[in-house]
PDB file of C-alpha atoms in Angstrom:
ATOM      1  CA  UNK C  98    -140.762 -52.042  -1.289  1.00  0.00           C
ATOM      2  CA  UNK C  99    -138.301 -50.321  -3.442  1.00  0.00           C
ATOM      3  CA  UNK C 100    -133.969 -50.666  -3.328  1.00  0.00           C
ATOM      4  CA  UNK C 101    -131.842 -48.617  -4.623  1.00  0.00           C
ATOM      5  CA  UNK C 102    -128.115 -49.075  -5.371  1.00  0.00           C
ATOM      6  CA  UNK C 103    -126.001 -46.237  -6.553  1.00  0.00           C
ATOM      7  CA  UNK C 104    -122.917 -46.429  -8.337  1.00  0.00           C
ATOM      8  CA  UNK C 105    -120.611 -44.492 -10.293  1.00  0.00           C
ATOM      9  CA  UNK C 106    -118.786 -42.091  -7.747  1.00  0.00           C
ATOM     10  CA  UNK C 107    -115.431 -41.631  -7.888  1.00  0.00           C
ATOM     11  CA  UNK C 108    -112.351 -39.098  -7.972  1.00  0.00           C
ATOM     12  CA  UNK C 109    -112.437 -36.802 -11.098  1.00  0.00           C
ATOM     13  CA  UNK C 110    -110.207 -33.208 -11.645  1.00  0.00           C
ATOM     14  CA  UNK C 111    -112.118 -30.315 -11.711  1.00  0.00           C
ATOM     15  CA  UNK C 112    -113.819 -29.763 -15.080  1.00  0.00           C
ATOM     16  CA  UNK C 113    -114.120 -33.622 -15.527  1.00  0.00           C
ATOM     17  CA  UNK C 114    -117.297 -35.560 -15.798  1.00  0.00           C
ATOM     18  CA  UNK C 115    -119.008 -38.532 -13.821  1.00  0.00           C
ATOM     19  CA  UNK C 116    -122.163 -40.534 -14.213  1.00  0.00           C
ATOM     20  CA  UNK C 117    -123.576 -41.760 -11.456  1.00  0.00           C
ATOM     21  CA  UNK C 118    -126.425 -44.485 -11.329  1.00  0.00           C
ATOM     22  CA  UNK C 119    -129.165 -45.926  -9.534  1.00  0.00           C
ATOM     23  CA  UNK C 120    -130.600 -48.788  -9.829  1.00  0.00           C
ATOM     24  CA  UNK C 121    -134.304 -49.973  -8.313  1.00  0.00           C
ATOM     25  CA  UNK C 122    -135.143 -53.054  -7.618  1.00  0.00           C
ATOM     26  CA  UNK C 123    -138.811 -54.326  -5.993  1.00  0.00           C
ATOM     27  CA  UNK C 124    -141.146 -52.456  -8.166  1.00  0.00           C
ATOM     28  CA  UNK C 125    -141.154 -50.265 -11.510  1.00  0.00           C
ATOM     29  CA  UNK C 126    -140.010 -47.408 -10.639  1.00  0.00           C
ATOM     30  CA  UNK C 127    -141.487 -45.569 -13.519  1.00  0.00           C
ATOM     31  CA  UNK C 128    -144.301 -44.655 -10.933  1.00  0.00           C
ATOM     32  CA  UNK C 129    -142.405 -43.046  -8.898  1.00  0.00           C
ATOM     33  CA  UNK C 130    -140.451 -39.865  -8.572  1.00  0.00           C
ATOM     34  CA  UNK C 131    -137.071 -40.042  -8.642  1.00  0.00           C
ATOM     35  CA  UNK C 132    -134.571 -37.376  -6.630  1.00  0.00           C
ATOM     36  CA  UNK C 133    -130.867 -37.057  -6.721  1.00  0.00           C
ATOM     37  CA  UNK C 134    -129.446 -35.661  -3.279  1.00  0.00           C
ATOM     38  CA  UNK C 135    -125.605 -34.834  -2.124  1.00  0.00           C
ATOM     39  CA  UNK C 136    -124.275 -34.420   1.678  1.00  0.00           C
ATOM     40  CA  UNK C 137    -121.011 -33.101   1.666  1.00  0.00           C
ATOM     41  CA  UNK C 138    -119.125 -32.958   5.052  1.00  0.00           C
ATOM     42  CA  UNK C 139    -120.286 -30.750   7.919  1.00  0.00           C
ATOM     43  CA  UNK C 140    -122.973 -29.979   5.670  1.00  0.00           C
ATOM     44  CA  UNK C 141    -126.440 -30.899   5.323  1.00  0.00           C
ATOM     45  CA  UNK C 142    -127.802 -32.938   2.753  1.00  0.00           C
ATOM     46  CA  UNK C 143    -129.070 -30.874  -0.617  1.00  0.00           C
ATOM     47  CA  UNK C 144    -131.578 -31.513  -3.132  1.00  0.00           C
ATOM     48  CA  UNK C 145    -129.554 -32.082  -6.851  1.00  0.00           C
ATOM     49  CA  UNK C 146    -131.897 -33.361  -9.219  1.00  0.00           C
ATOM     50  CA  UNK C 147    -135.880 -34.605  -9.540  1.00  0.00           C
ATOM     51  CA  UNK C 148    -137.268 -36.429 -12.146  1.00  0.00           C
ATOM     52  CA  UNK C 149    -140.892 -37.793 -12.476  1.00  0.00           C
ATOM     53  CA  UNK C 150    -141.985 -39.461 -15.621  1.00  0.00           C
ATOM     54  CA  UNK C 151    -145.444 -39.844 -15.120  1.00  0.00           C
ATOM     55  CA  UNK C 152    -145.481 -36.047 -15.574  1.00  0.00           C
ATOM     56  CA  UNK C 153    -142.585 -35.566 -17.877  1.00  0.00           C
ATOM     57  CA  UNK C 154    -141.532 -32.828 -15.263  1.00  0.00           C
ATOM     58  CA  UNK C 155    -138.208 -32.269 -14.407  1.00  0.00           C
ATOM     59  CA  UNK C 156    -136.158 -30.385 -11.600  1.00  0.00           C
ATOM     60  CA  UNK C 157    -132.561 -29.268 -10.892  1.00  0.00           C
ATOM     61  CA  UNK C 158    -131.241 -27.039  -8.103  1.00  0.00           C
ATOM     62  CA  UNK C 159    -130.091 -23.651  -9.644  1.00  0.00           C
ATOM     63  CA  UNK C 160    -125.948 -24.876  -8.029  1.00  0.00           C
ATOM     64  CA  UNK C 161    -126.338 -27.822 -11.051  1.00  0.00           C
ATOM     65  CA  UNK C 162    -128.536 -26.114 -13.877  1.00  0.00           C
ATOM     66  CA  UNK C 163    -126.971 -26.736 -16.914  1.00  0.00           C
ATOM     67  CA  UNK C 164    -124.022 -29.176 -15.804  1.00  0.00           C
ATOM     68  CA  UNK C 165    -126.212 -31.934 -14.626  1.00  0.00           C
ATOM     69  CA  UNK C 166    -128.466 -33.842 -16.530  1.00  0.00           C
ATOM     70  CA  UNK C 167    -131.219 -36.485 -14.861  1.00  0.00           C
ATOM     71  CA  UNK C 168    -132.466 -38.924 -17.465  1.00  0.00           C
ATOM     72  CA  UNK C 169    -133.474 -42.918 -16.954  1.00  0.00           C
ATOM     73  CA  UNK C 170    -133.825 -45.949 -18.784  1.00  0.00           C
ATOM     74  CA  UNK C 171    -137.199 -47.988 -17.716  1.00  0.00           C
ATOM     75  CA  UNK C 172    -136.168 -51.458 -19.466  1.00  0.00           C
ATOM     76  CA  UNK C 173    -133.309 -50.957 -17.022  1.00  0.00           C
ATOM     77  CA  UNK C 174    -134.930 -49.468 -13.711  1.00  0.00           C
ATOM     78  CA  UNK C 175    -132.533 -47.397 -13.523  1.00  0.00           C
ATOM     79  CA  UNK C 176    -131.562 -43.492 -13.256  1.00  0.00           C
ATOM     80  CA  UNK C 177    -128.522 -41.590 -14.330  1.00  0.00           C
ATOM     81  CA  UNK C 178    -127.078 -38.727 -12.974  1.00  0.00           C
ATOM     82  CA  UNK C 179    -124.403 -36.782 -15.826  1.00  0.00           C
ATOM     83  CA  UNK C 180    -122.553 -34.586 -14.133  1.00  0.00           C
ATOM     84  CA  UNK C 181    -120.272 -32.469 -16.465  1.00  0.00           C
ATOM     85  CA  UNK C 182    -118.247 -29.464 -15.619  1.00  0.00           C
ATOM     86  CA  UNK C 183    -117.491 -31.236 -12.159  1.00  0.00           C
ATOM     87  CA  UNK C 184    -116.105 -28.355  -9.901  1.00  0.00           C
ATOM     88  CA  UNK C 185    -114.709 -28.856  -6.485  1.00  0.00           C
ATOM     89  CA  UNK C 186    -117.361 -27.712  -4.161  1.00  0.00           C
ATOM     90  CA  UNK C 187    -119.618 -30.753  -6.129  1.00  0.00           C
ATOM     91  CA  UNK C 188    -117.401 -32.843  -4.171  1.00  0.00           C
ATOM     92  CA  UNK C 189    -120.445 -34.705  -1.602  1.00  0.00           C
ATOM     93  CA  UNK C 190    -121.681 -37.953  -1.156  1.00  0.00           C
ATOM     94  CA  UNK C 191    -124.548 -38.871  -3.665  1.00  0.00           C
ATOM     95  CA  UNK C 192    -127.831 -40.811  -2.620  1.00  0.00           C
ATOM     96  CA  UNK C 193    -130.535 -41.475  -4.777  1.00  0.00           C
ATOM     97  CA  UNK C 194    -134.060 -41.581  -3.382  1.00  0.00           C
ATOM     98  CA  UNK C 195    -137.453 -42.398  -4.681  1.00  0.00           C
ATOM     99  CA  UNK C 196    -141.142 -40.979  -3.766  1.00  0.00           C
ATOM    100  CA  UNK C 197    -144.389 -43.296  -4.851  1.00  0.00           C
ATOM    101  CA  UNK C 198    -146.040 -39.751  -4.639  1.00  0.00           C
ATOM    102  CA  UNK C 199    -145.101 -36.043  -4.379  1.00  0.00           C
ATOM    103  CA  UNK C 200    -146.968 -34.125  -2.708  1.00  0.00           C
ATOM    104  CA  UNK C 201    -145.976 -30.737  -2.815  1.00  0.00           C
ATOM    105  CA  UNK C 202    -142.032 -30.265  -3.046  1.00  0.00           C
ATOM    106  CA  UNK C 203    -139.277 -32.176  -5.615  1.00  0.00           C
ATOM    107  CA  UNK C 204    -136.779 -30.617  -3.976  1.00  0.00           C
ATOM    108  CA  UNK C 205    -137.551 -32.017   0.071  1.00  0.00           C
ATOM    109  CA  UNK C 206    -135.943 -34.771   1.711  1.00  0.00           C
ATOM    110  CA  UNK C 207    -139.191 -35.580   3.116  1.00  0.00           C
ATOM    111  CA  UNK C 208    -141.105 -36.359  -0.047  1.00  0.00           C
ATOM    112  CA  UNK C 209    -139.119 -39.108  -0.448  1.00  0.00           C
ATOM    113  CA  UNK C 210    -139.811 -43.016   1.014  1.00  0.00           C
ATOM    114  CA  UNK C 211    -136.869 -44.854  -0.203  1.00  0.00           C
ATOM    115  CA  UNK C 212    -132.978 -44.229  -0.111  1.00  0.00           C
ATOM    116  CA  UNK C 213    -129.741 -46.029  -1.569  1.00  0.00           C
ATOM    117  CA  UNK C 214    -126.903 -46.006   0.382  1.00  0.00           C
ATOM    118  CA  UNK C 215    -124.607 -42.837  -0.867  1.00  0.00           C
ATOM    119  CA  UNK C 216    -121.754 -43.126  -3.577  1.00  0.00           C
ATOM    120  CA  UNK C 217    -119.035 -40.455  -2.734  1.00  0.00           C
ATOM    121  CA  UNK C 218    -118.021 -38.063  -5.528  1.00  0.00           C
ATOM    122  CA  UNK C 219    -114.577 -36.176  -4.991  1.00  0.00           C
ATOM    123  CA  UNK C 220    -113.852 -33.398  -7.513  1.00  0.00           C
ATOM    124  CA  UNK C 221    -109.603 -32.157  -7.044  1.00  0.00           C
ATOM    125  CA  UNK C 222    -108.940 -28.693  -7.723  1.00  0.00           C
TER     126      UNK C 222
END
């Protein structure tokens, strides 16, 4: 069994900068894949970010490419989310979720067995 906390969210002007985190507790998580998602409201939720270290492989949806940067620390079981260039319609609440195995998509909701609880990330214009 796996937990996952989030943290991080918050209220940032446009053009700011957030880190968000997640931390697992229950088993190493460096043997899993690790996903960032985002539901914003009246909206269904999104894949963000994907990271699998087994692998080395990486993934970002093309909305985030080169604003948002996945990364993790494994003495800390934890991942990081760096979201720069923050722009309004980023403005969603964040879960992080973790897969013991992907089989055939980073990017699906379904992939993934465990989920935190959401931190909510609100980007002013």
């Amino acid at each position: 069994q796996v937990q996952l906390v989030e943290s991080g969210g918050g209220l940032v002007q446009a053009g700011g900068s957030l880190r968000l985190s997640c931390a697992a507790s229950g088993r190493t998580f460096s043997n899993y894949a690790m996903g960032w998602f985002r539901q914003a409201p009246g909206k269904e939720r999104e894949f963000v970010a994907a990271i699998n270290w087994r692998g080395g492989y990486i993934d970002y949806a093309d909305s985030v490419k080169g604003r948002f940067i996945i990364s993790g620390d494994n003495a800390k079981n934890t991942v990081y989310l760096q979201m720069n260039s923050l722009k309004p319609e980023d403005t969603a609440n964040y879960y992080c979720a973790a897969a013991r195995r992907i089989y055939r998509d980073y990017e699906a909701e379904n992939e993934y067995d465990y989920w935190g609880q959401g931190t909510q990330v609100t980007v002013s214009s």
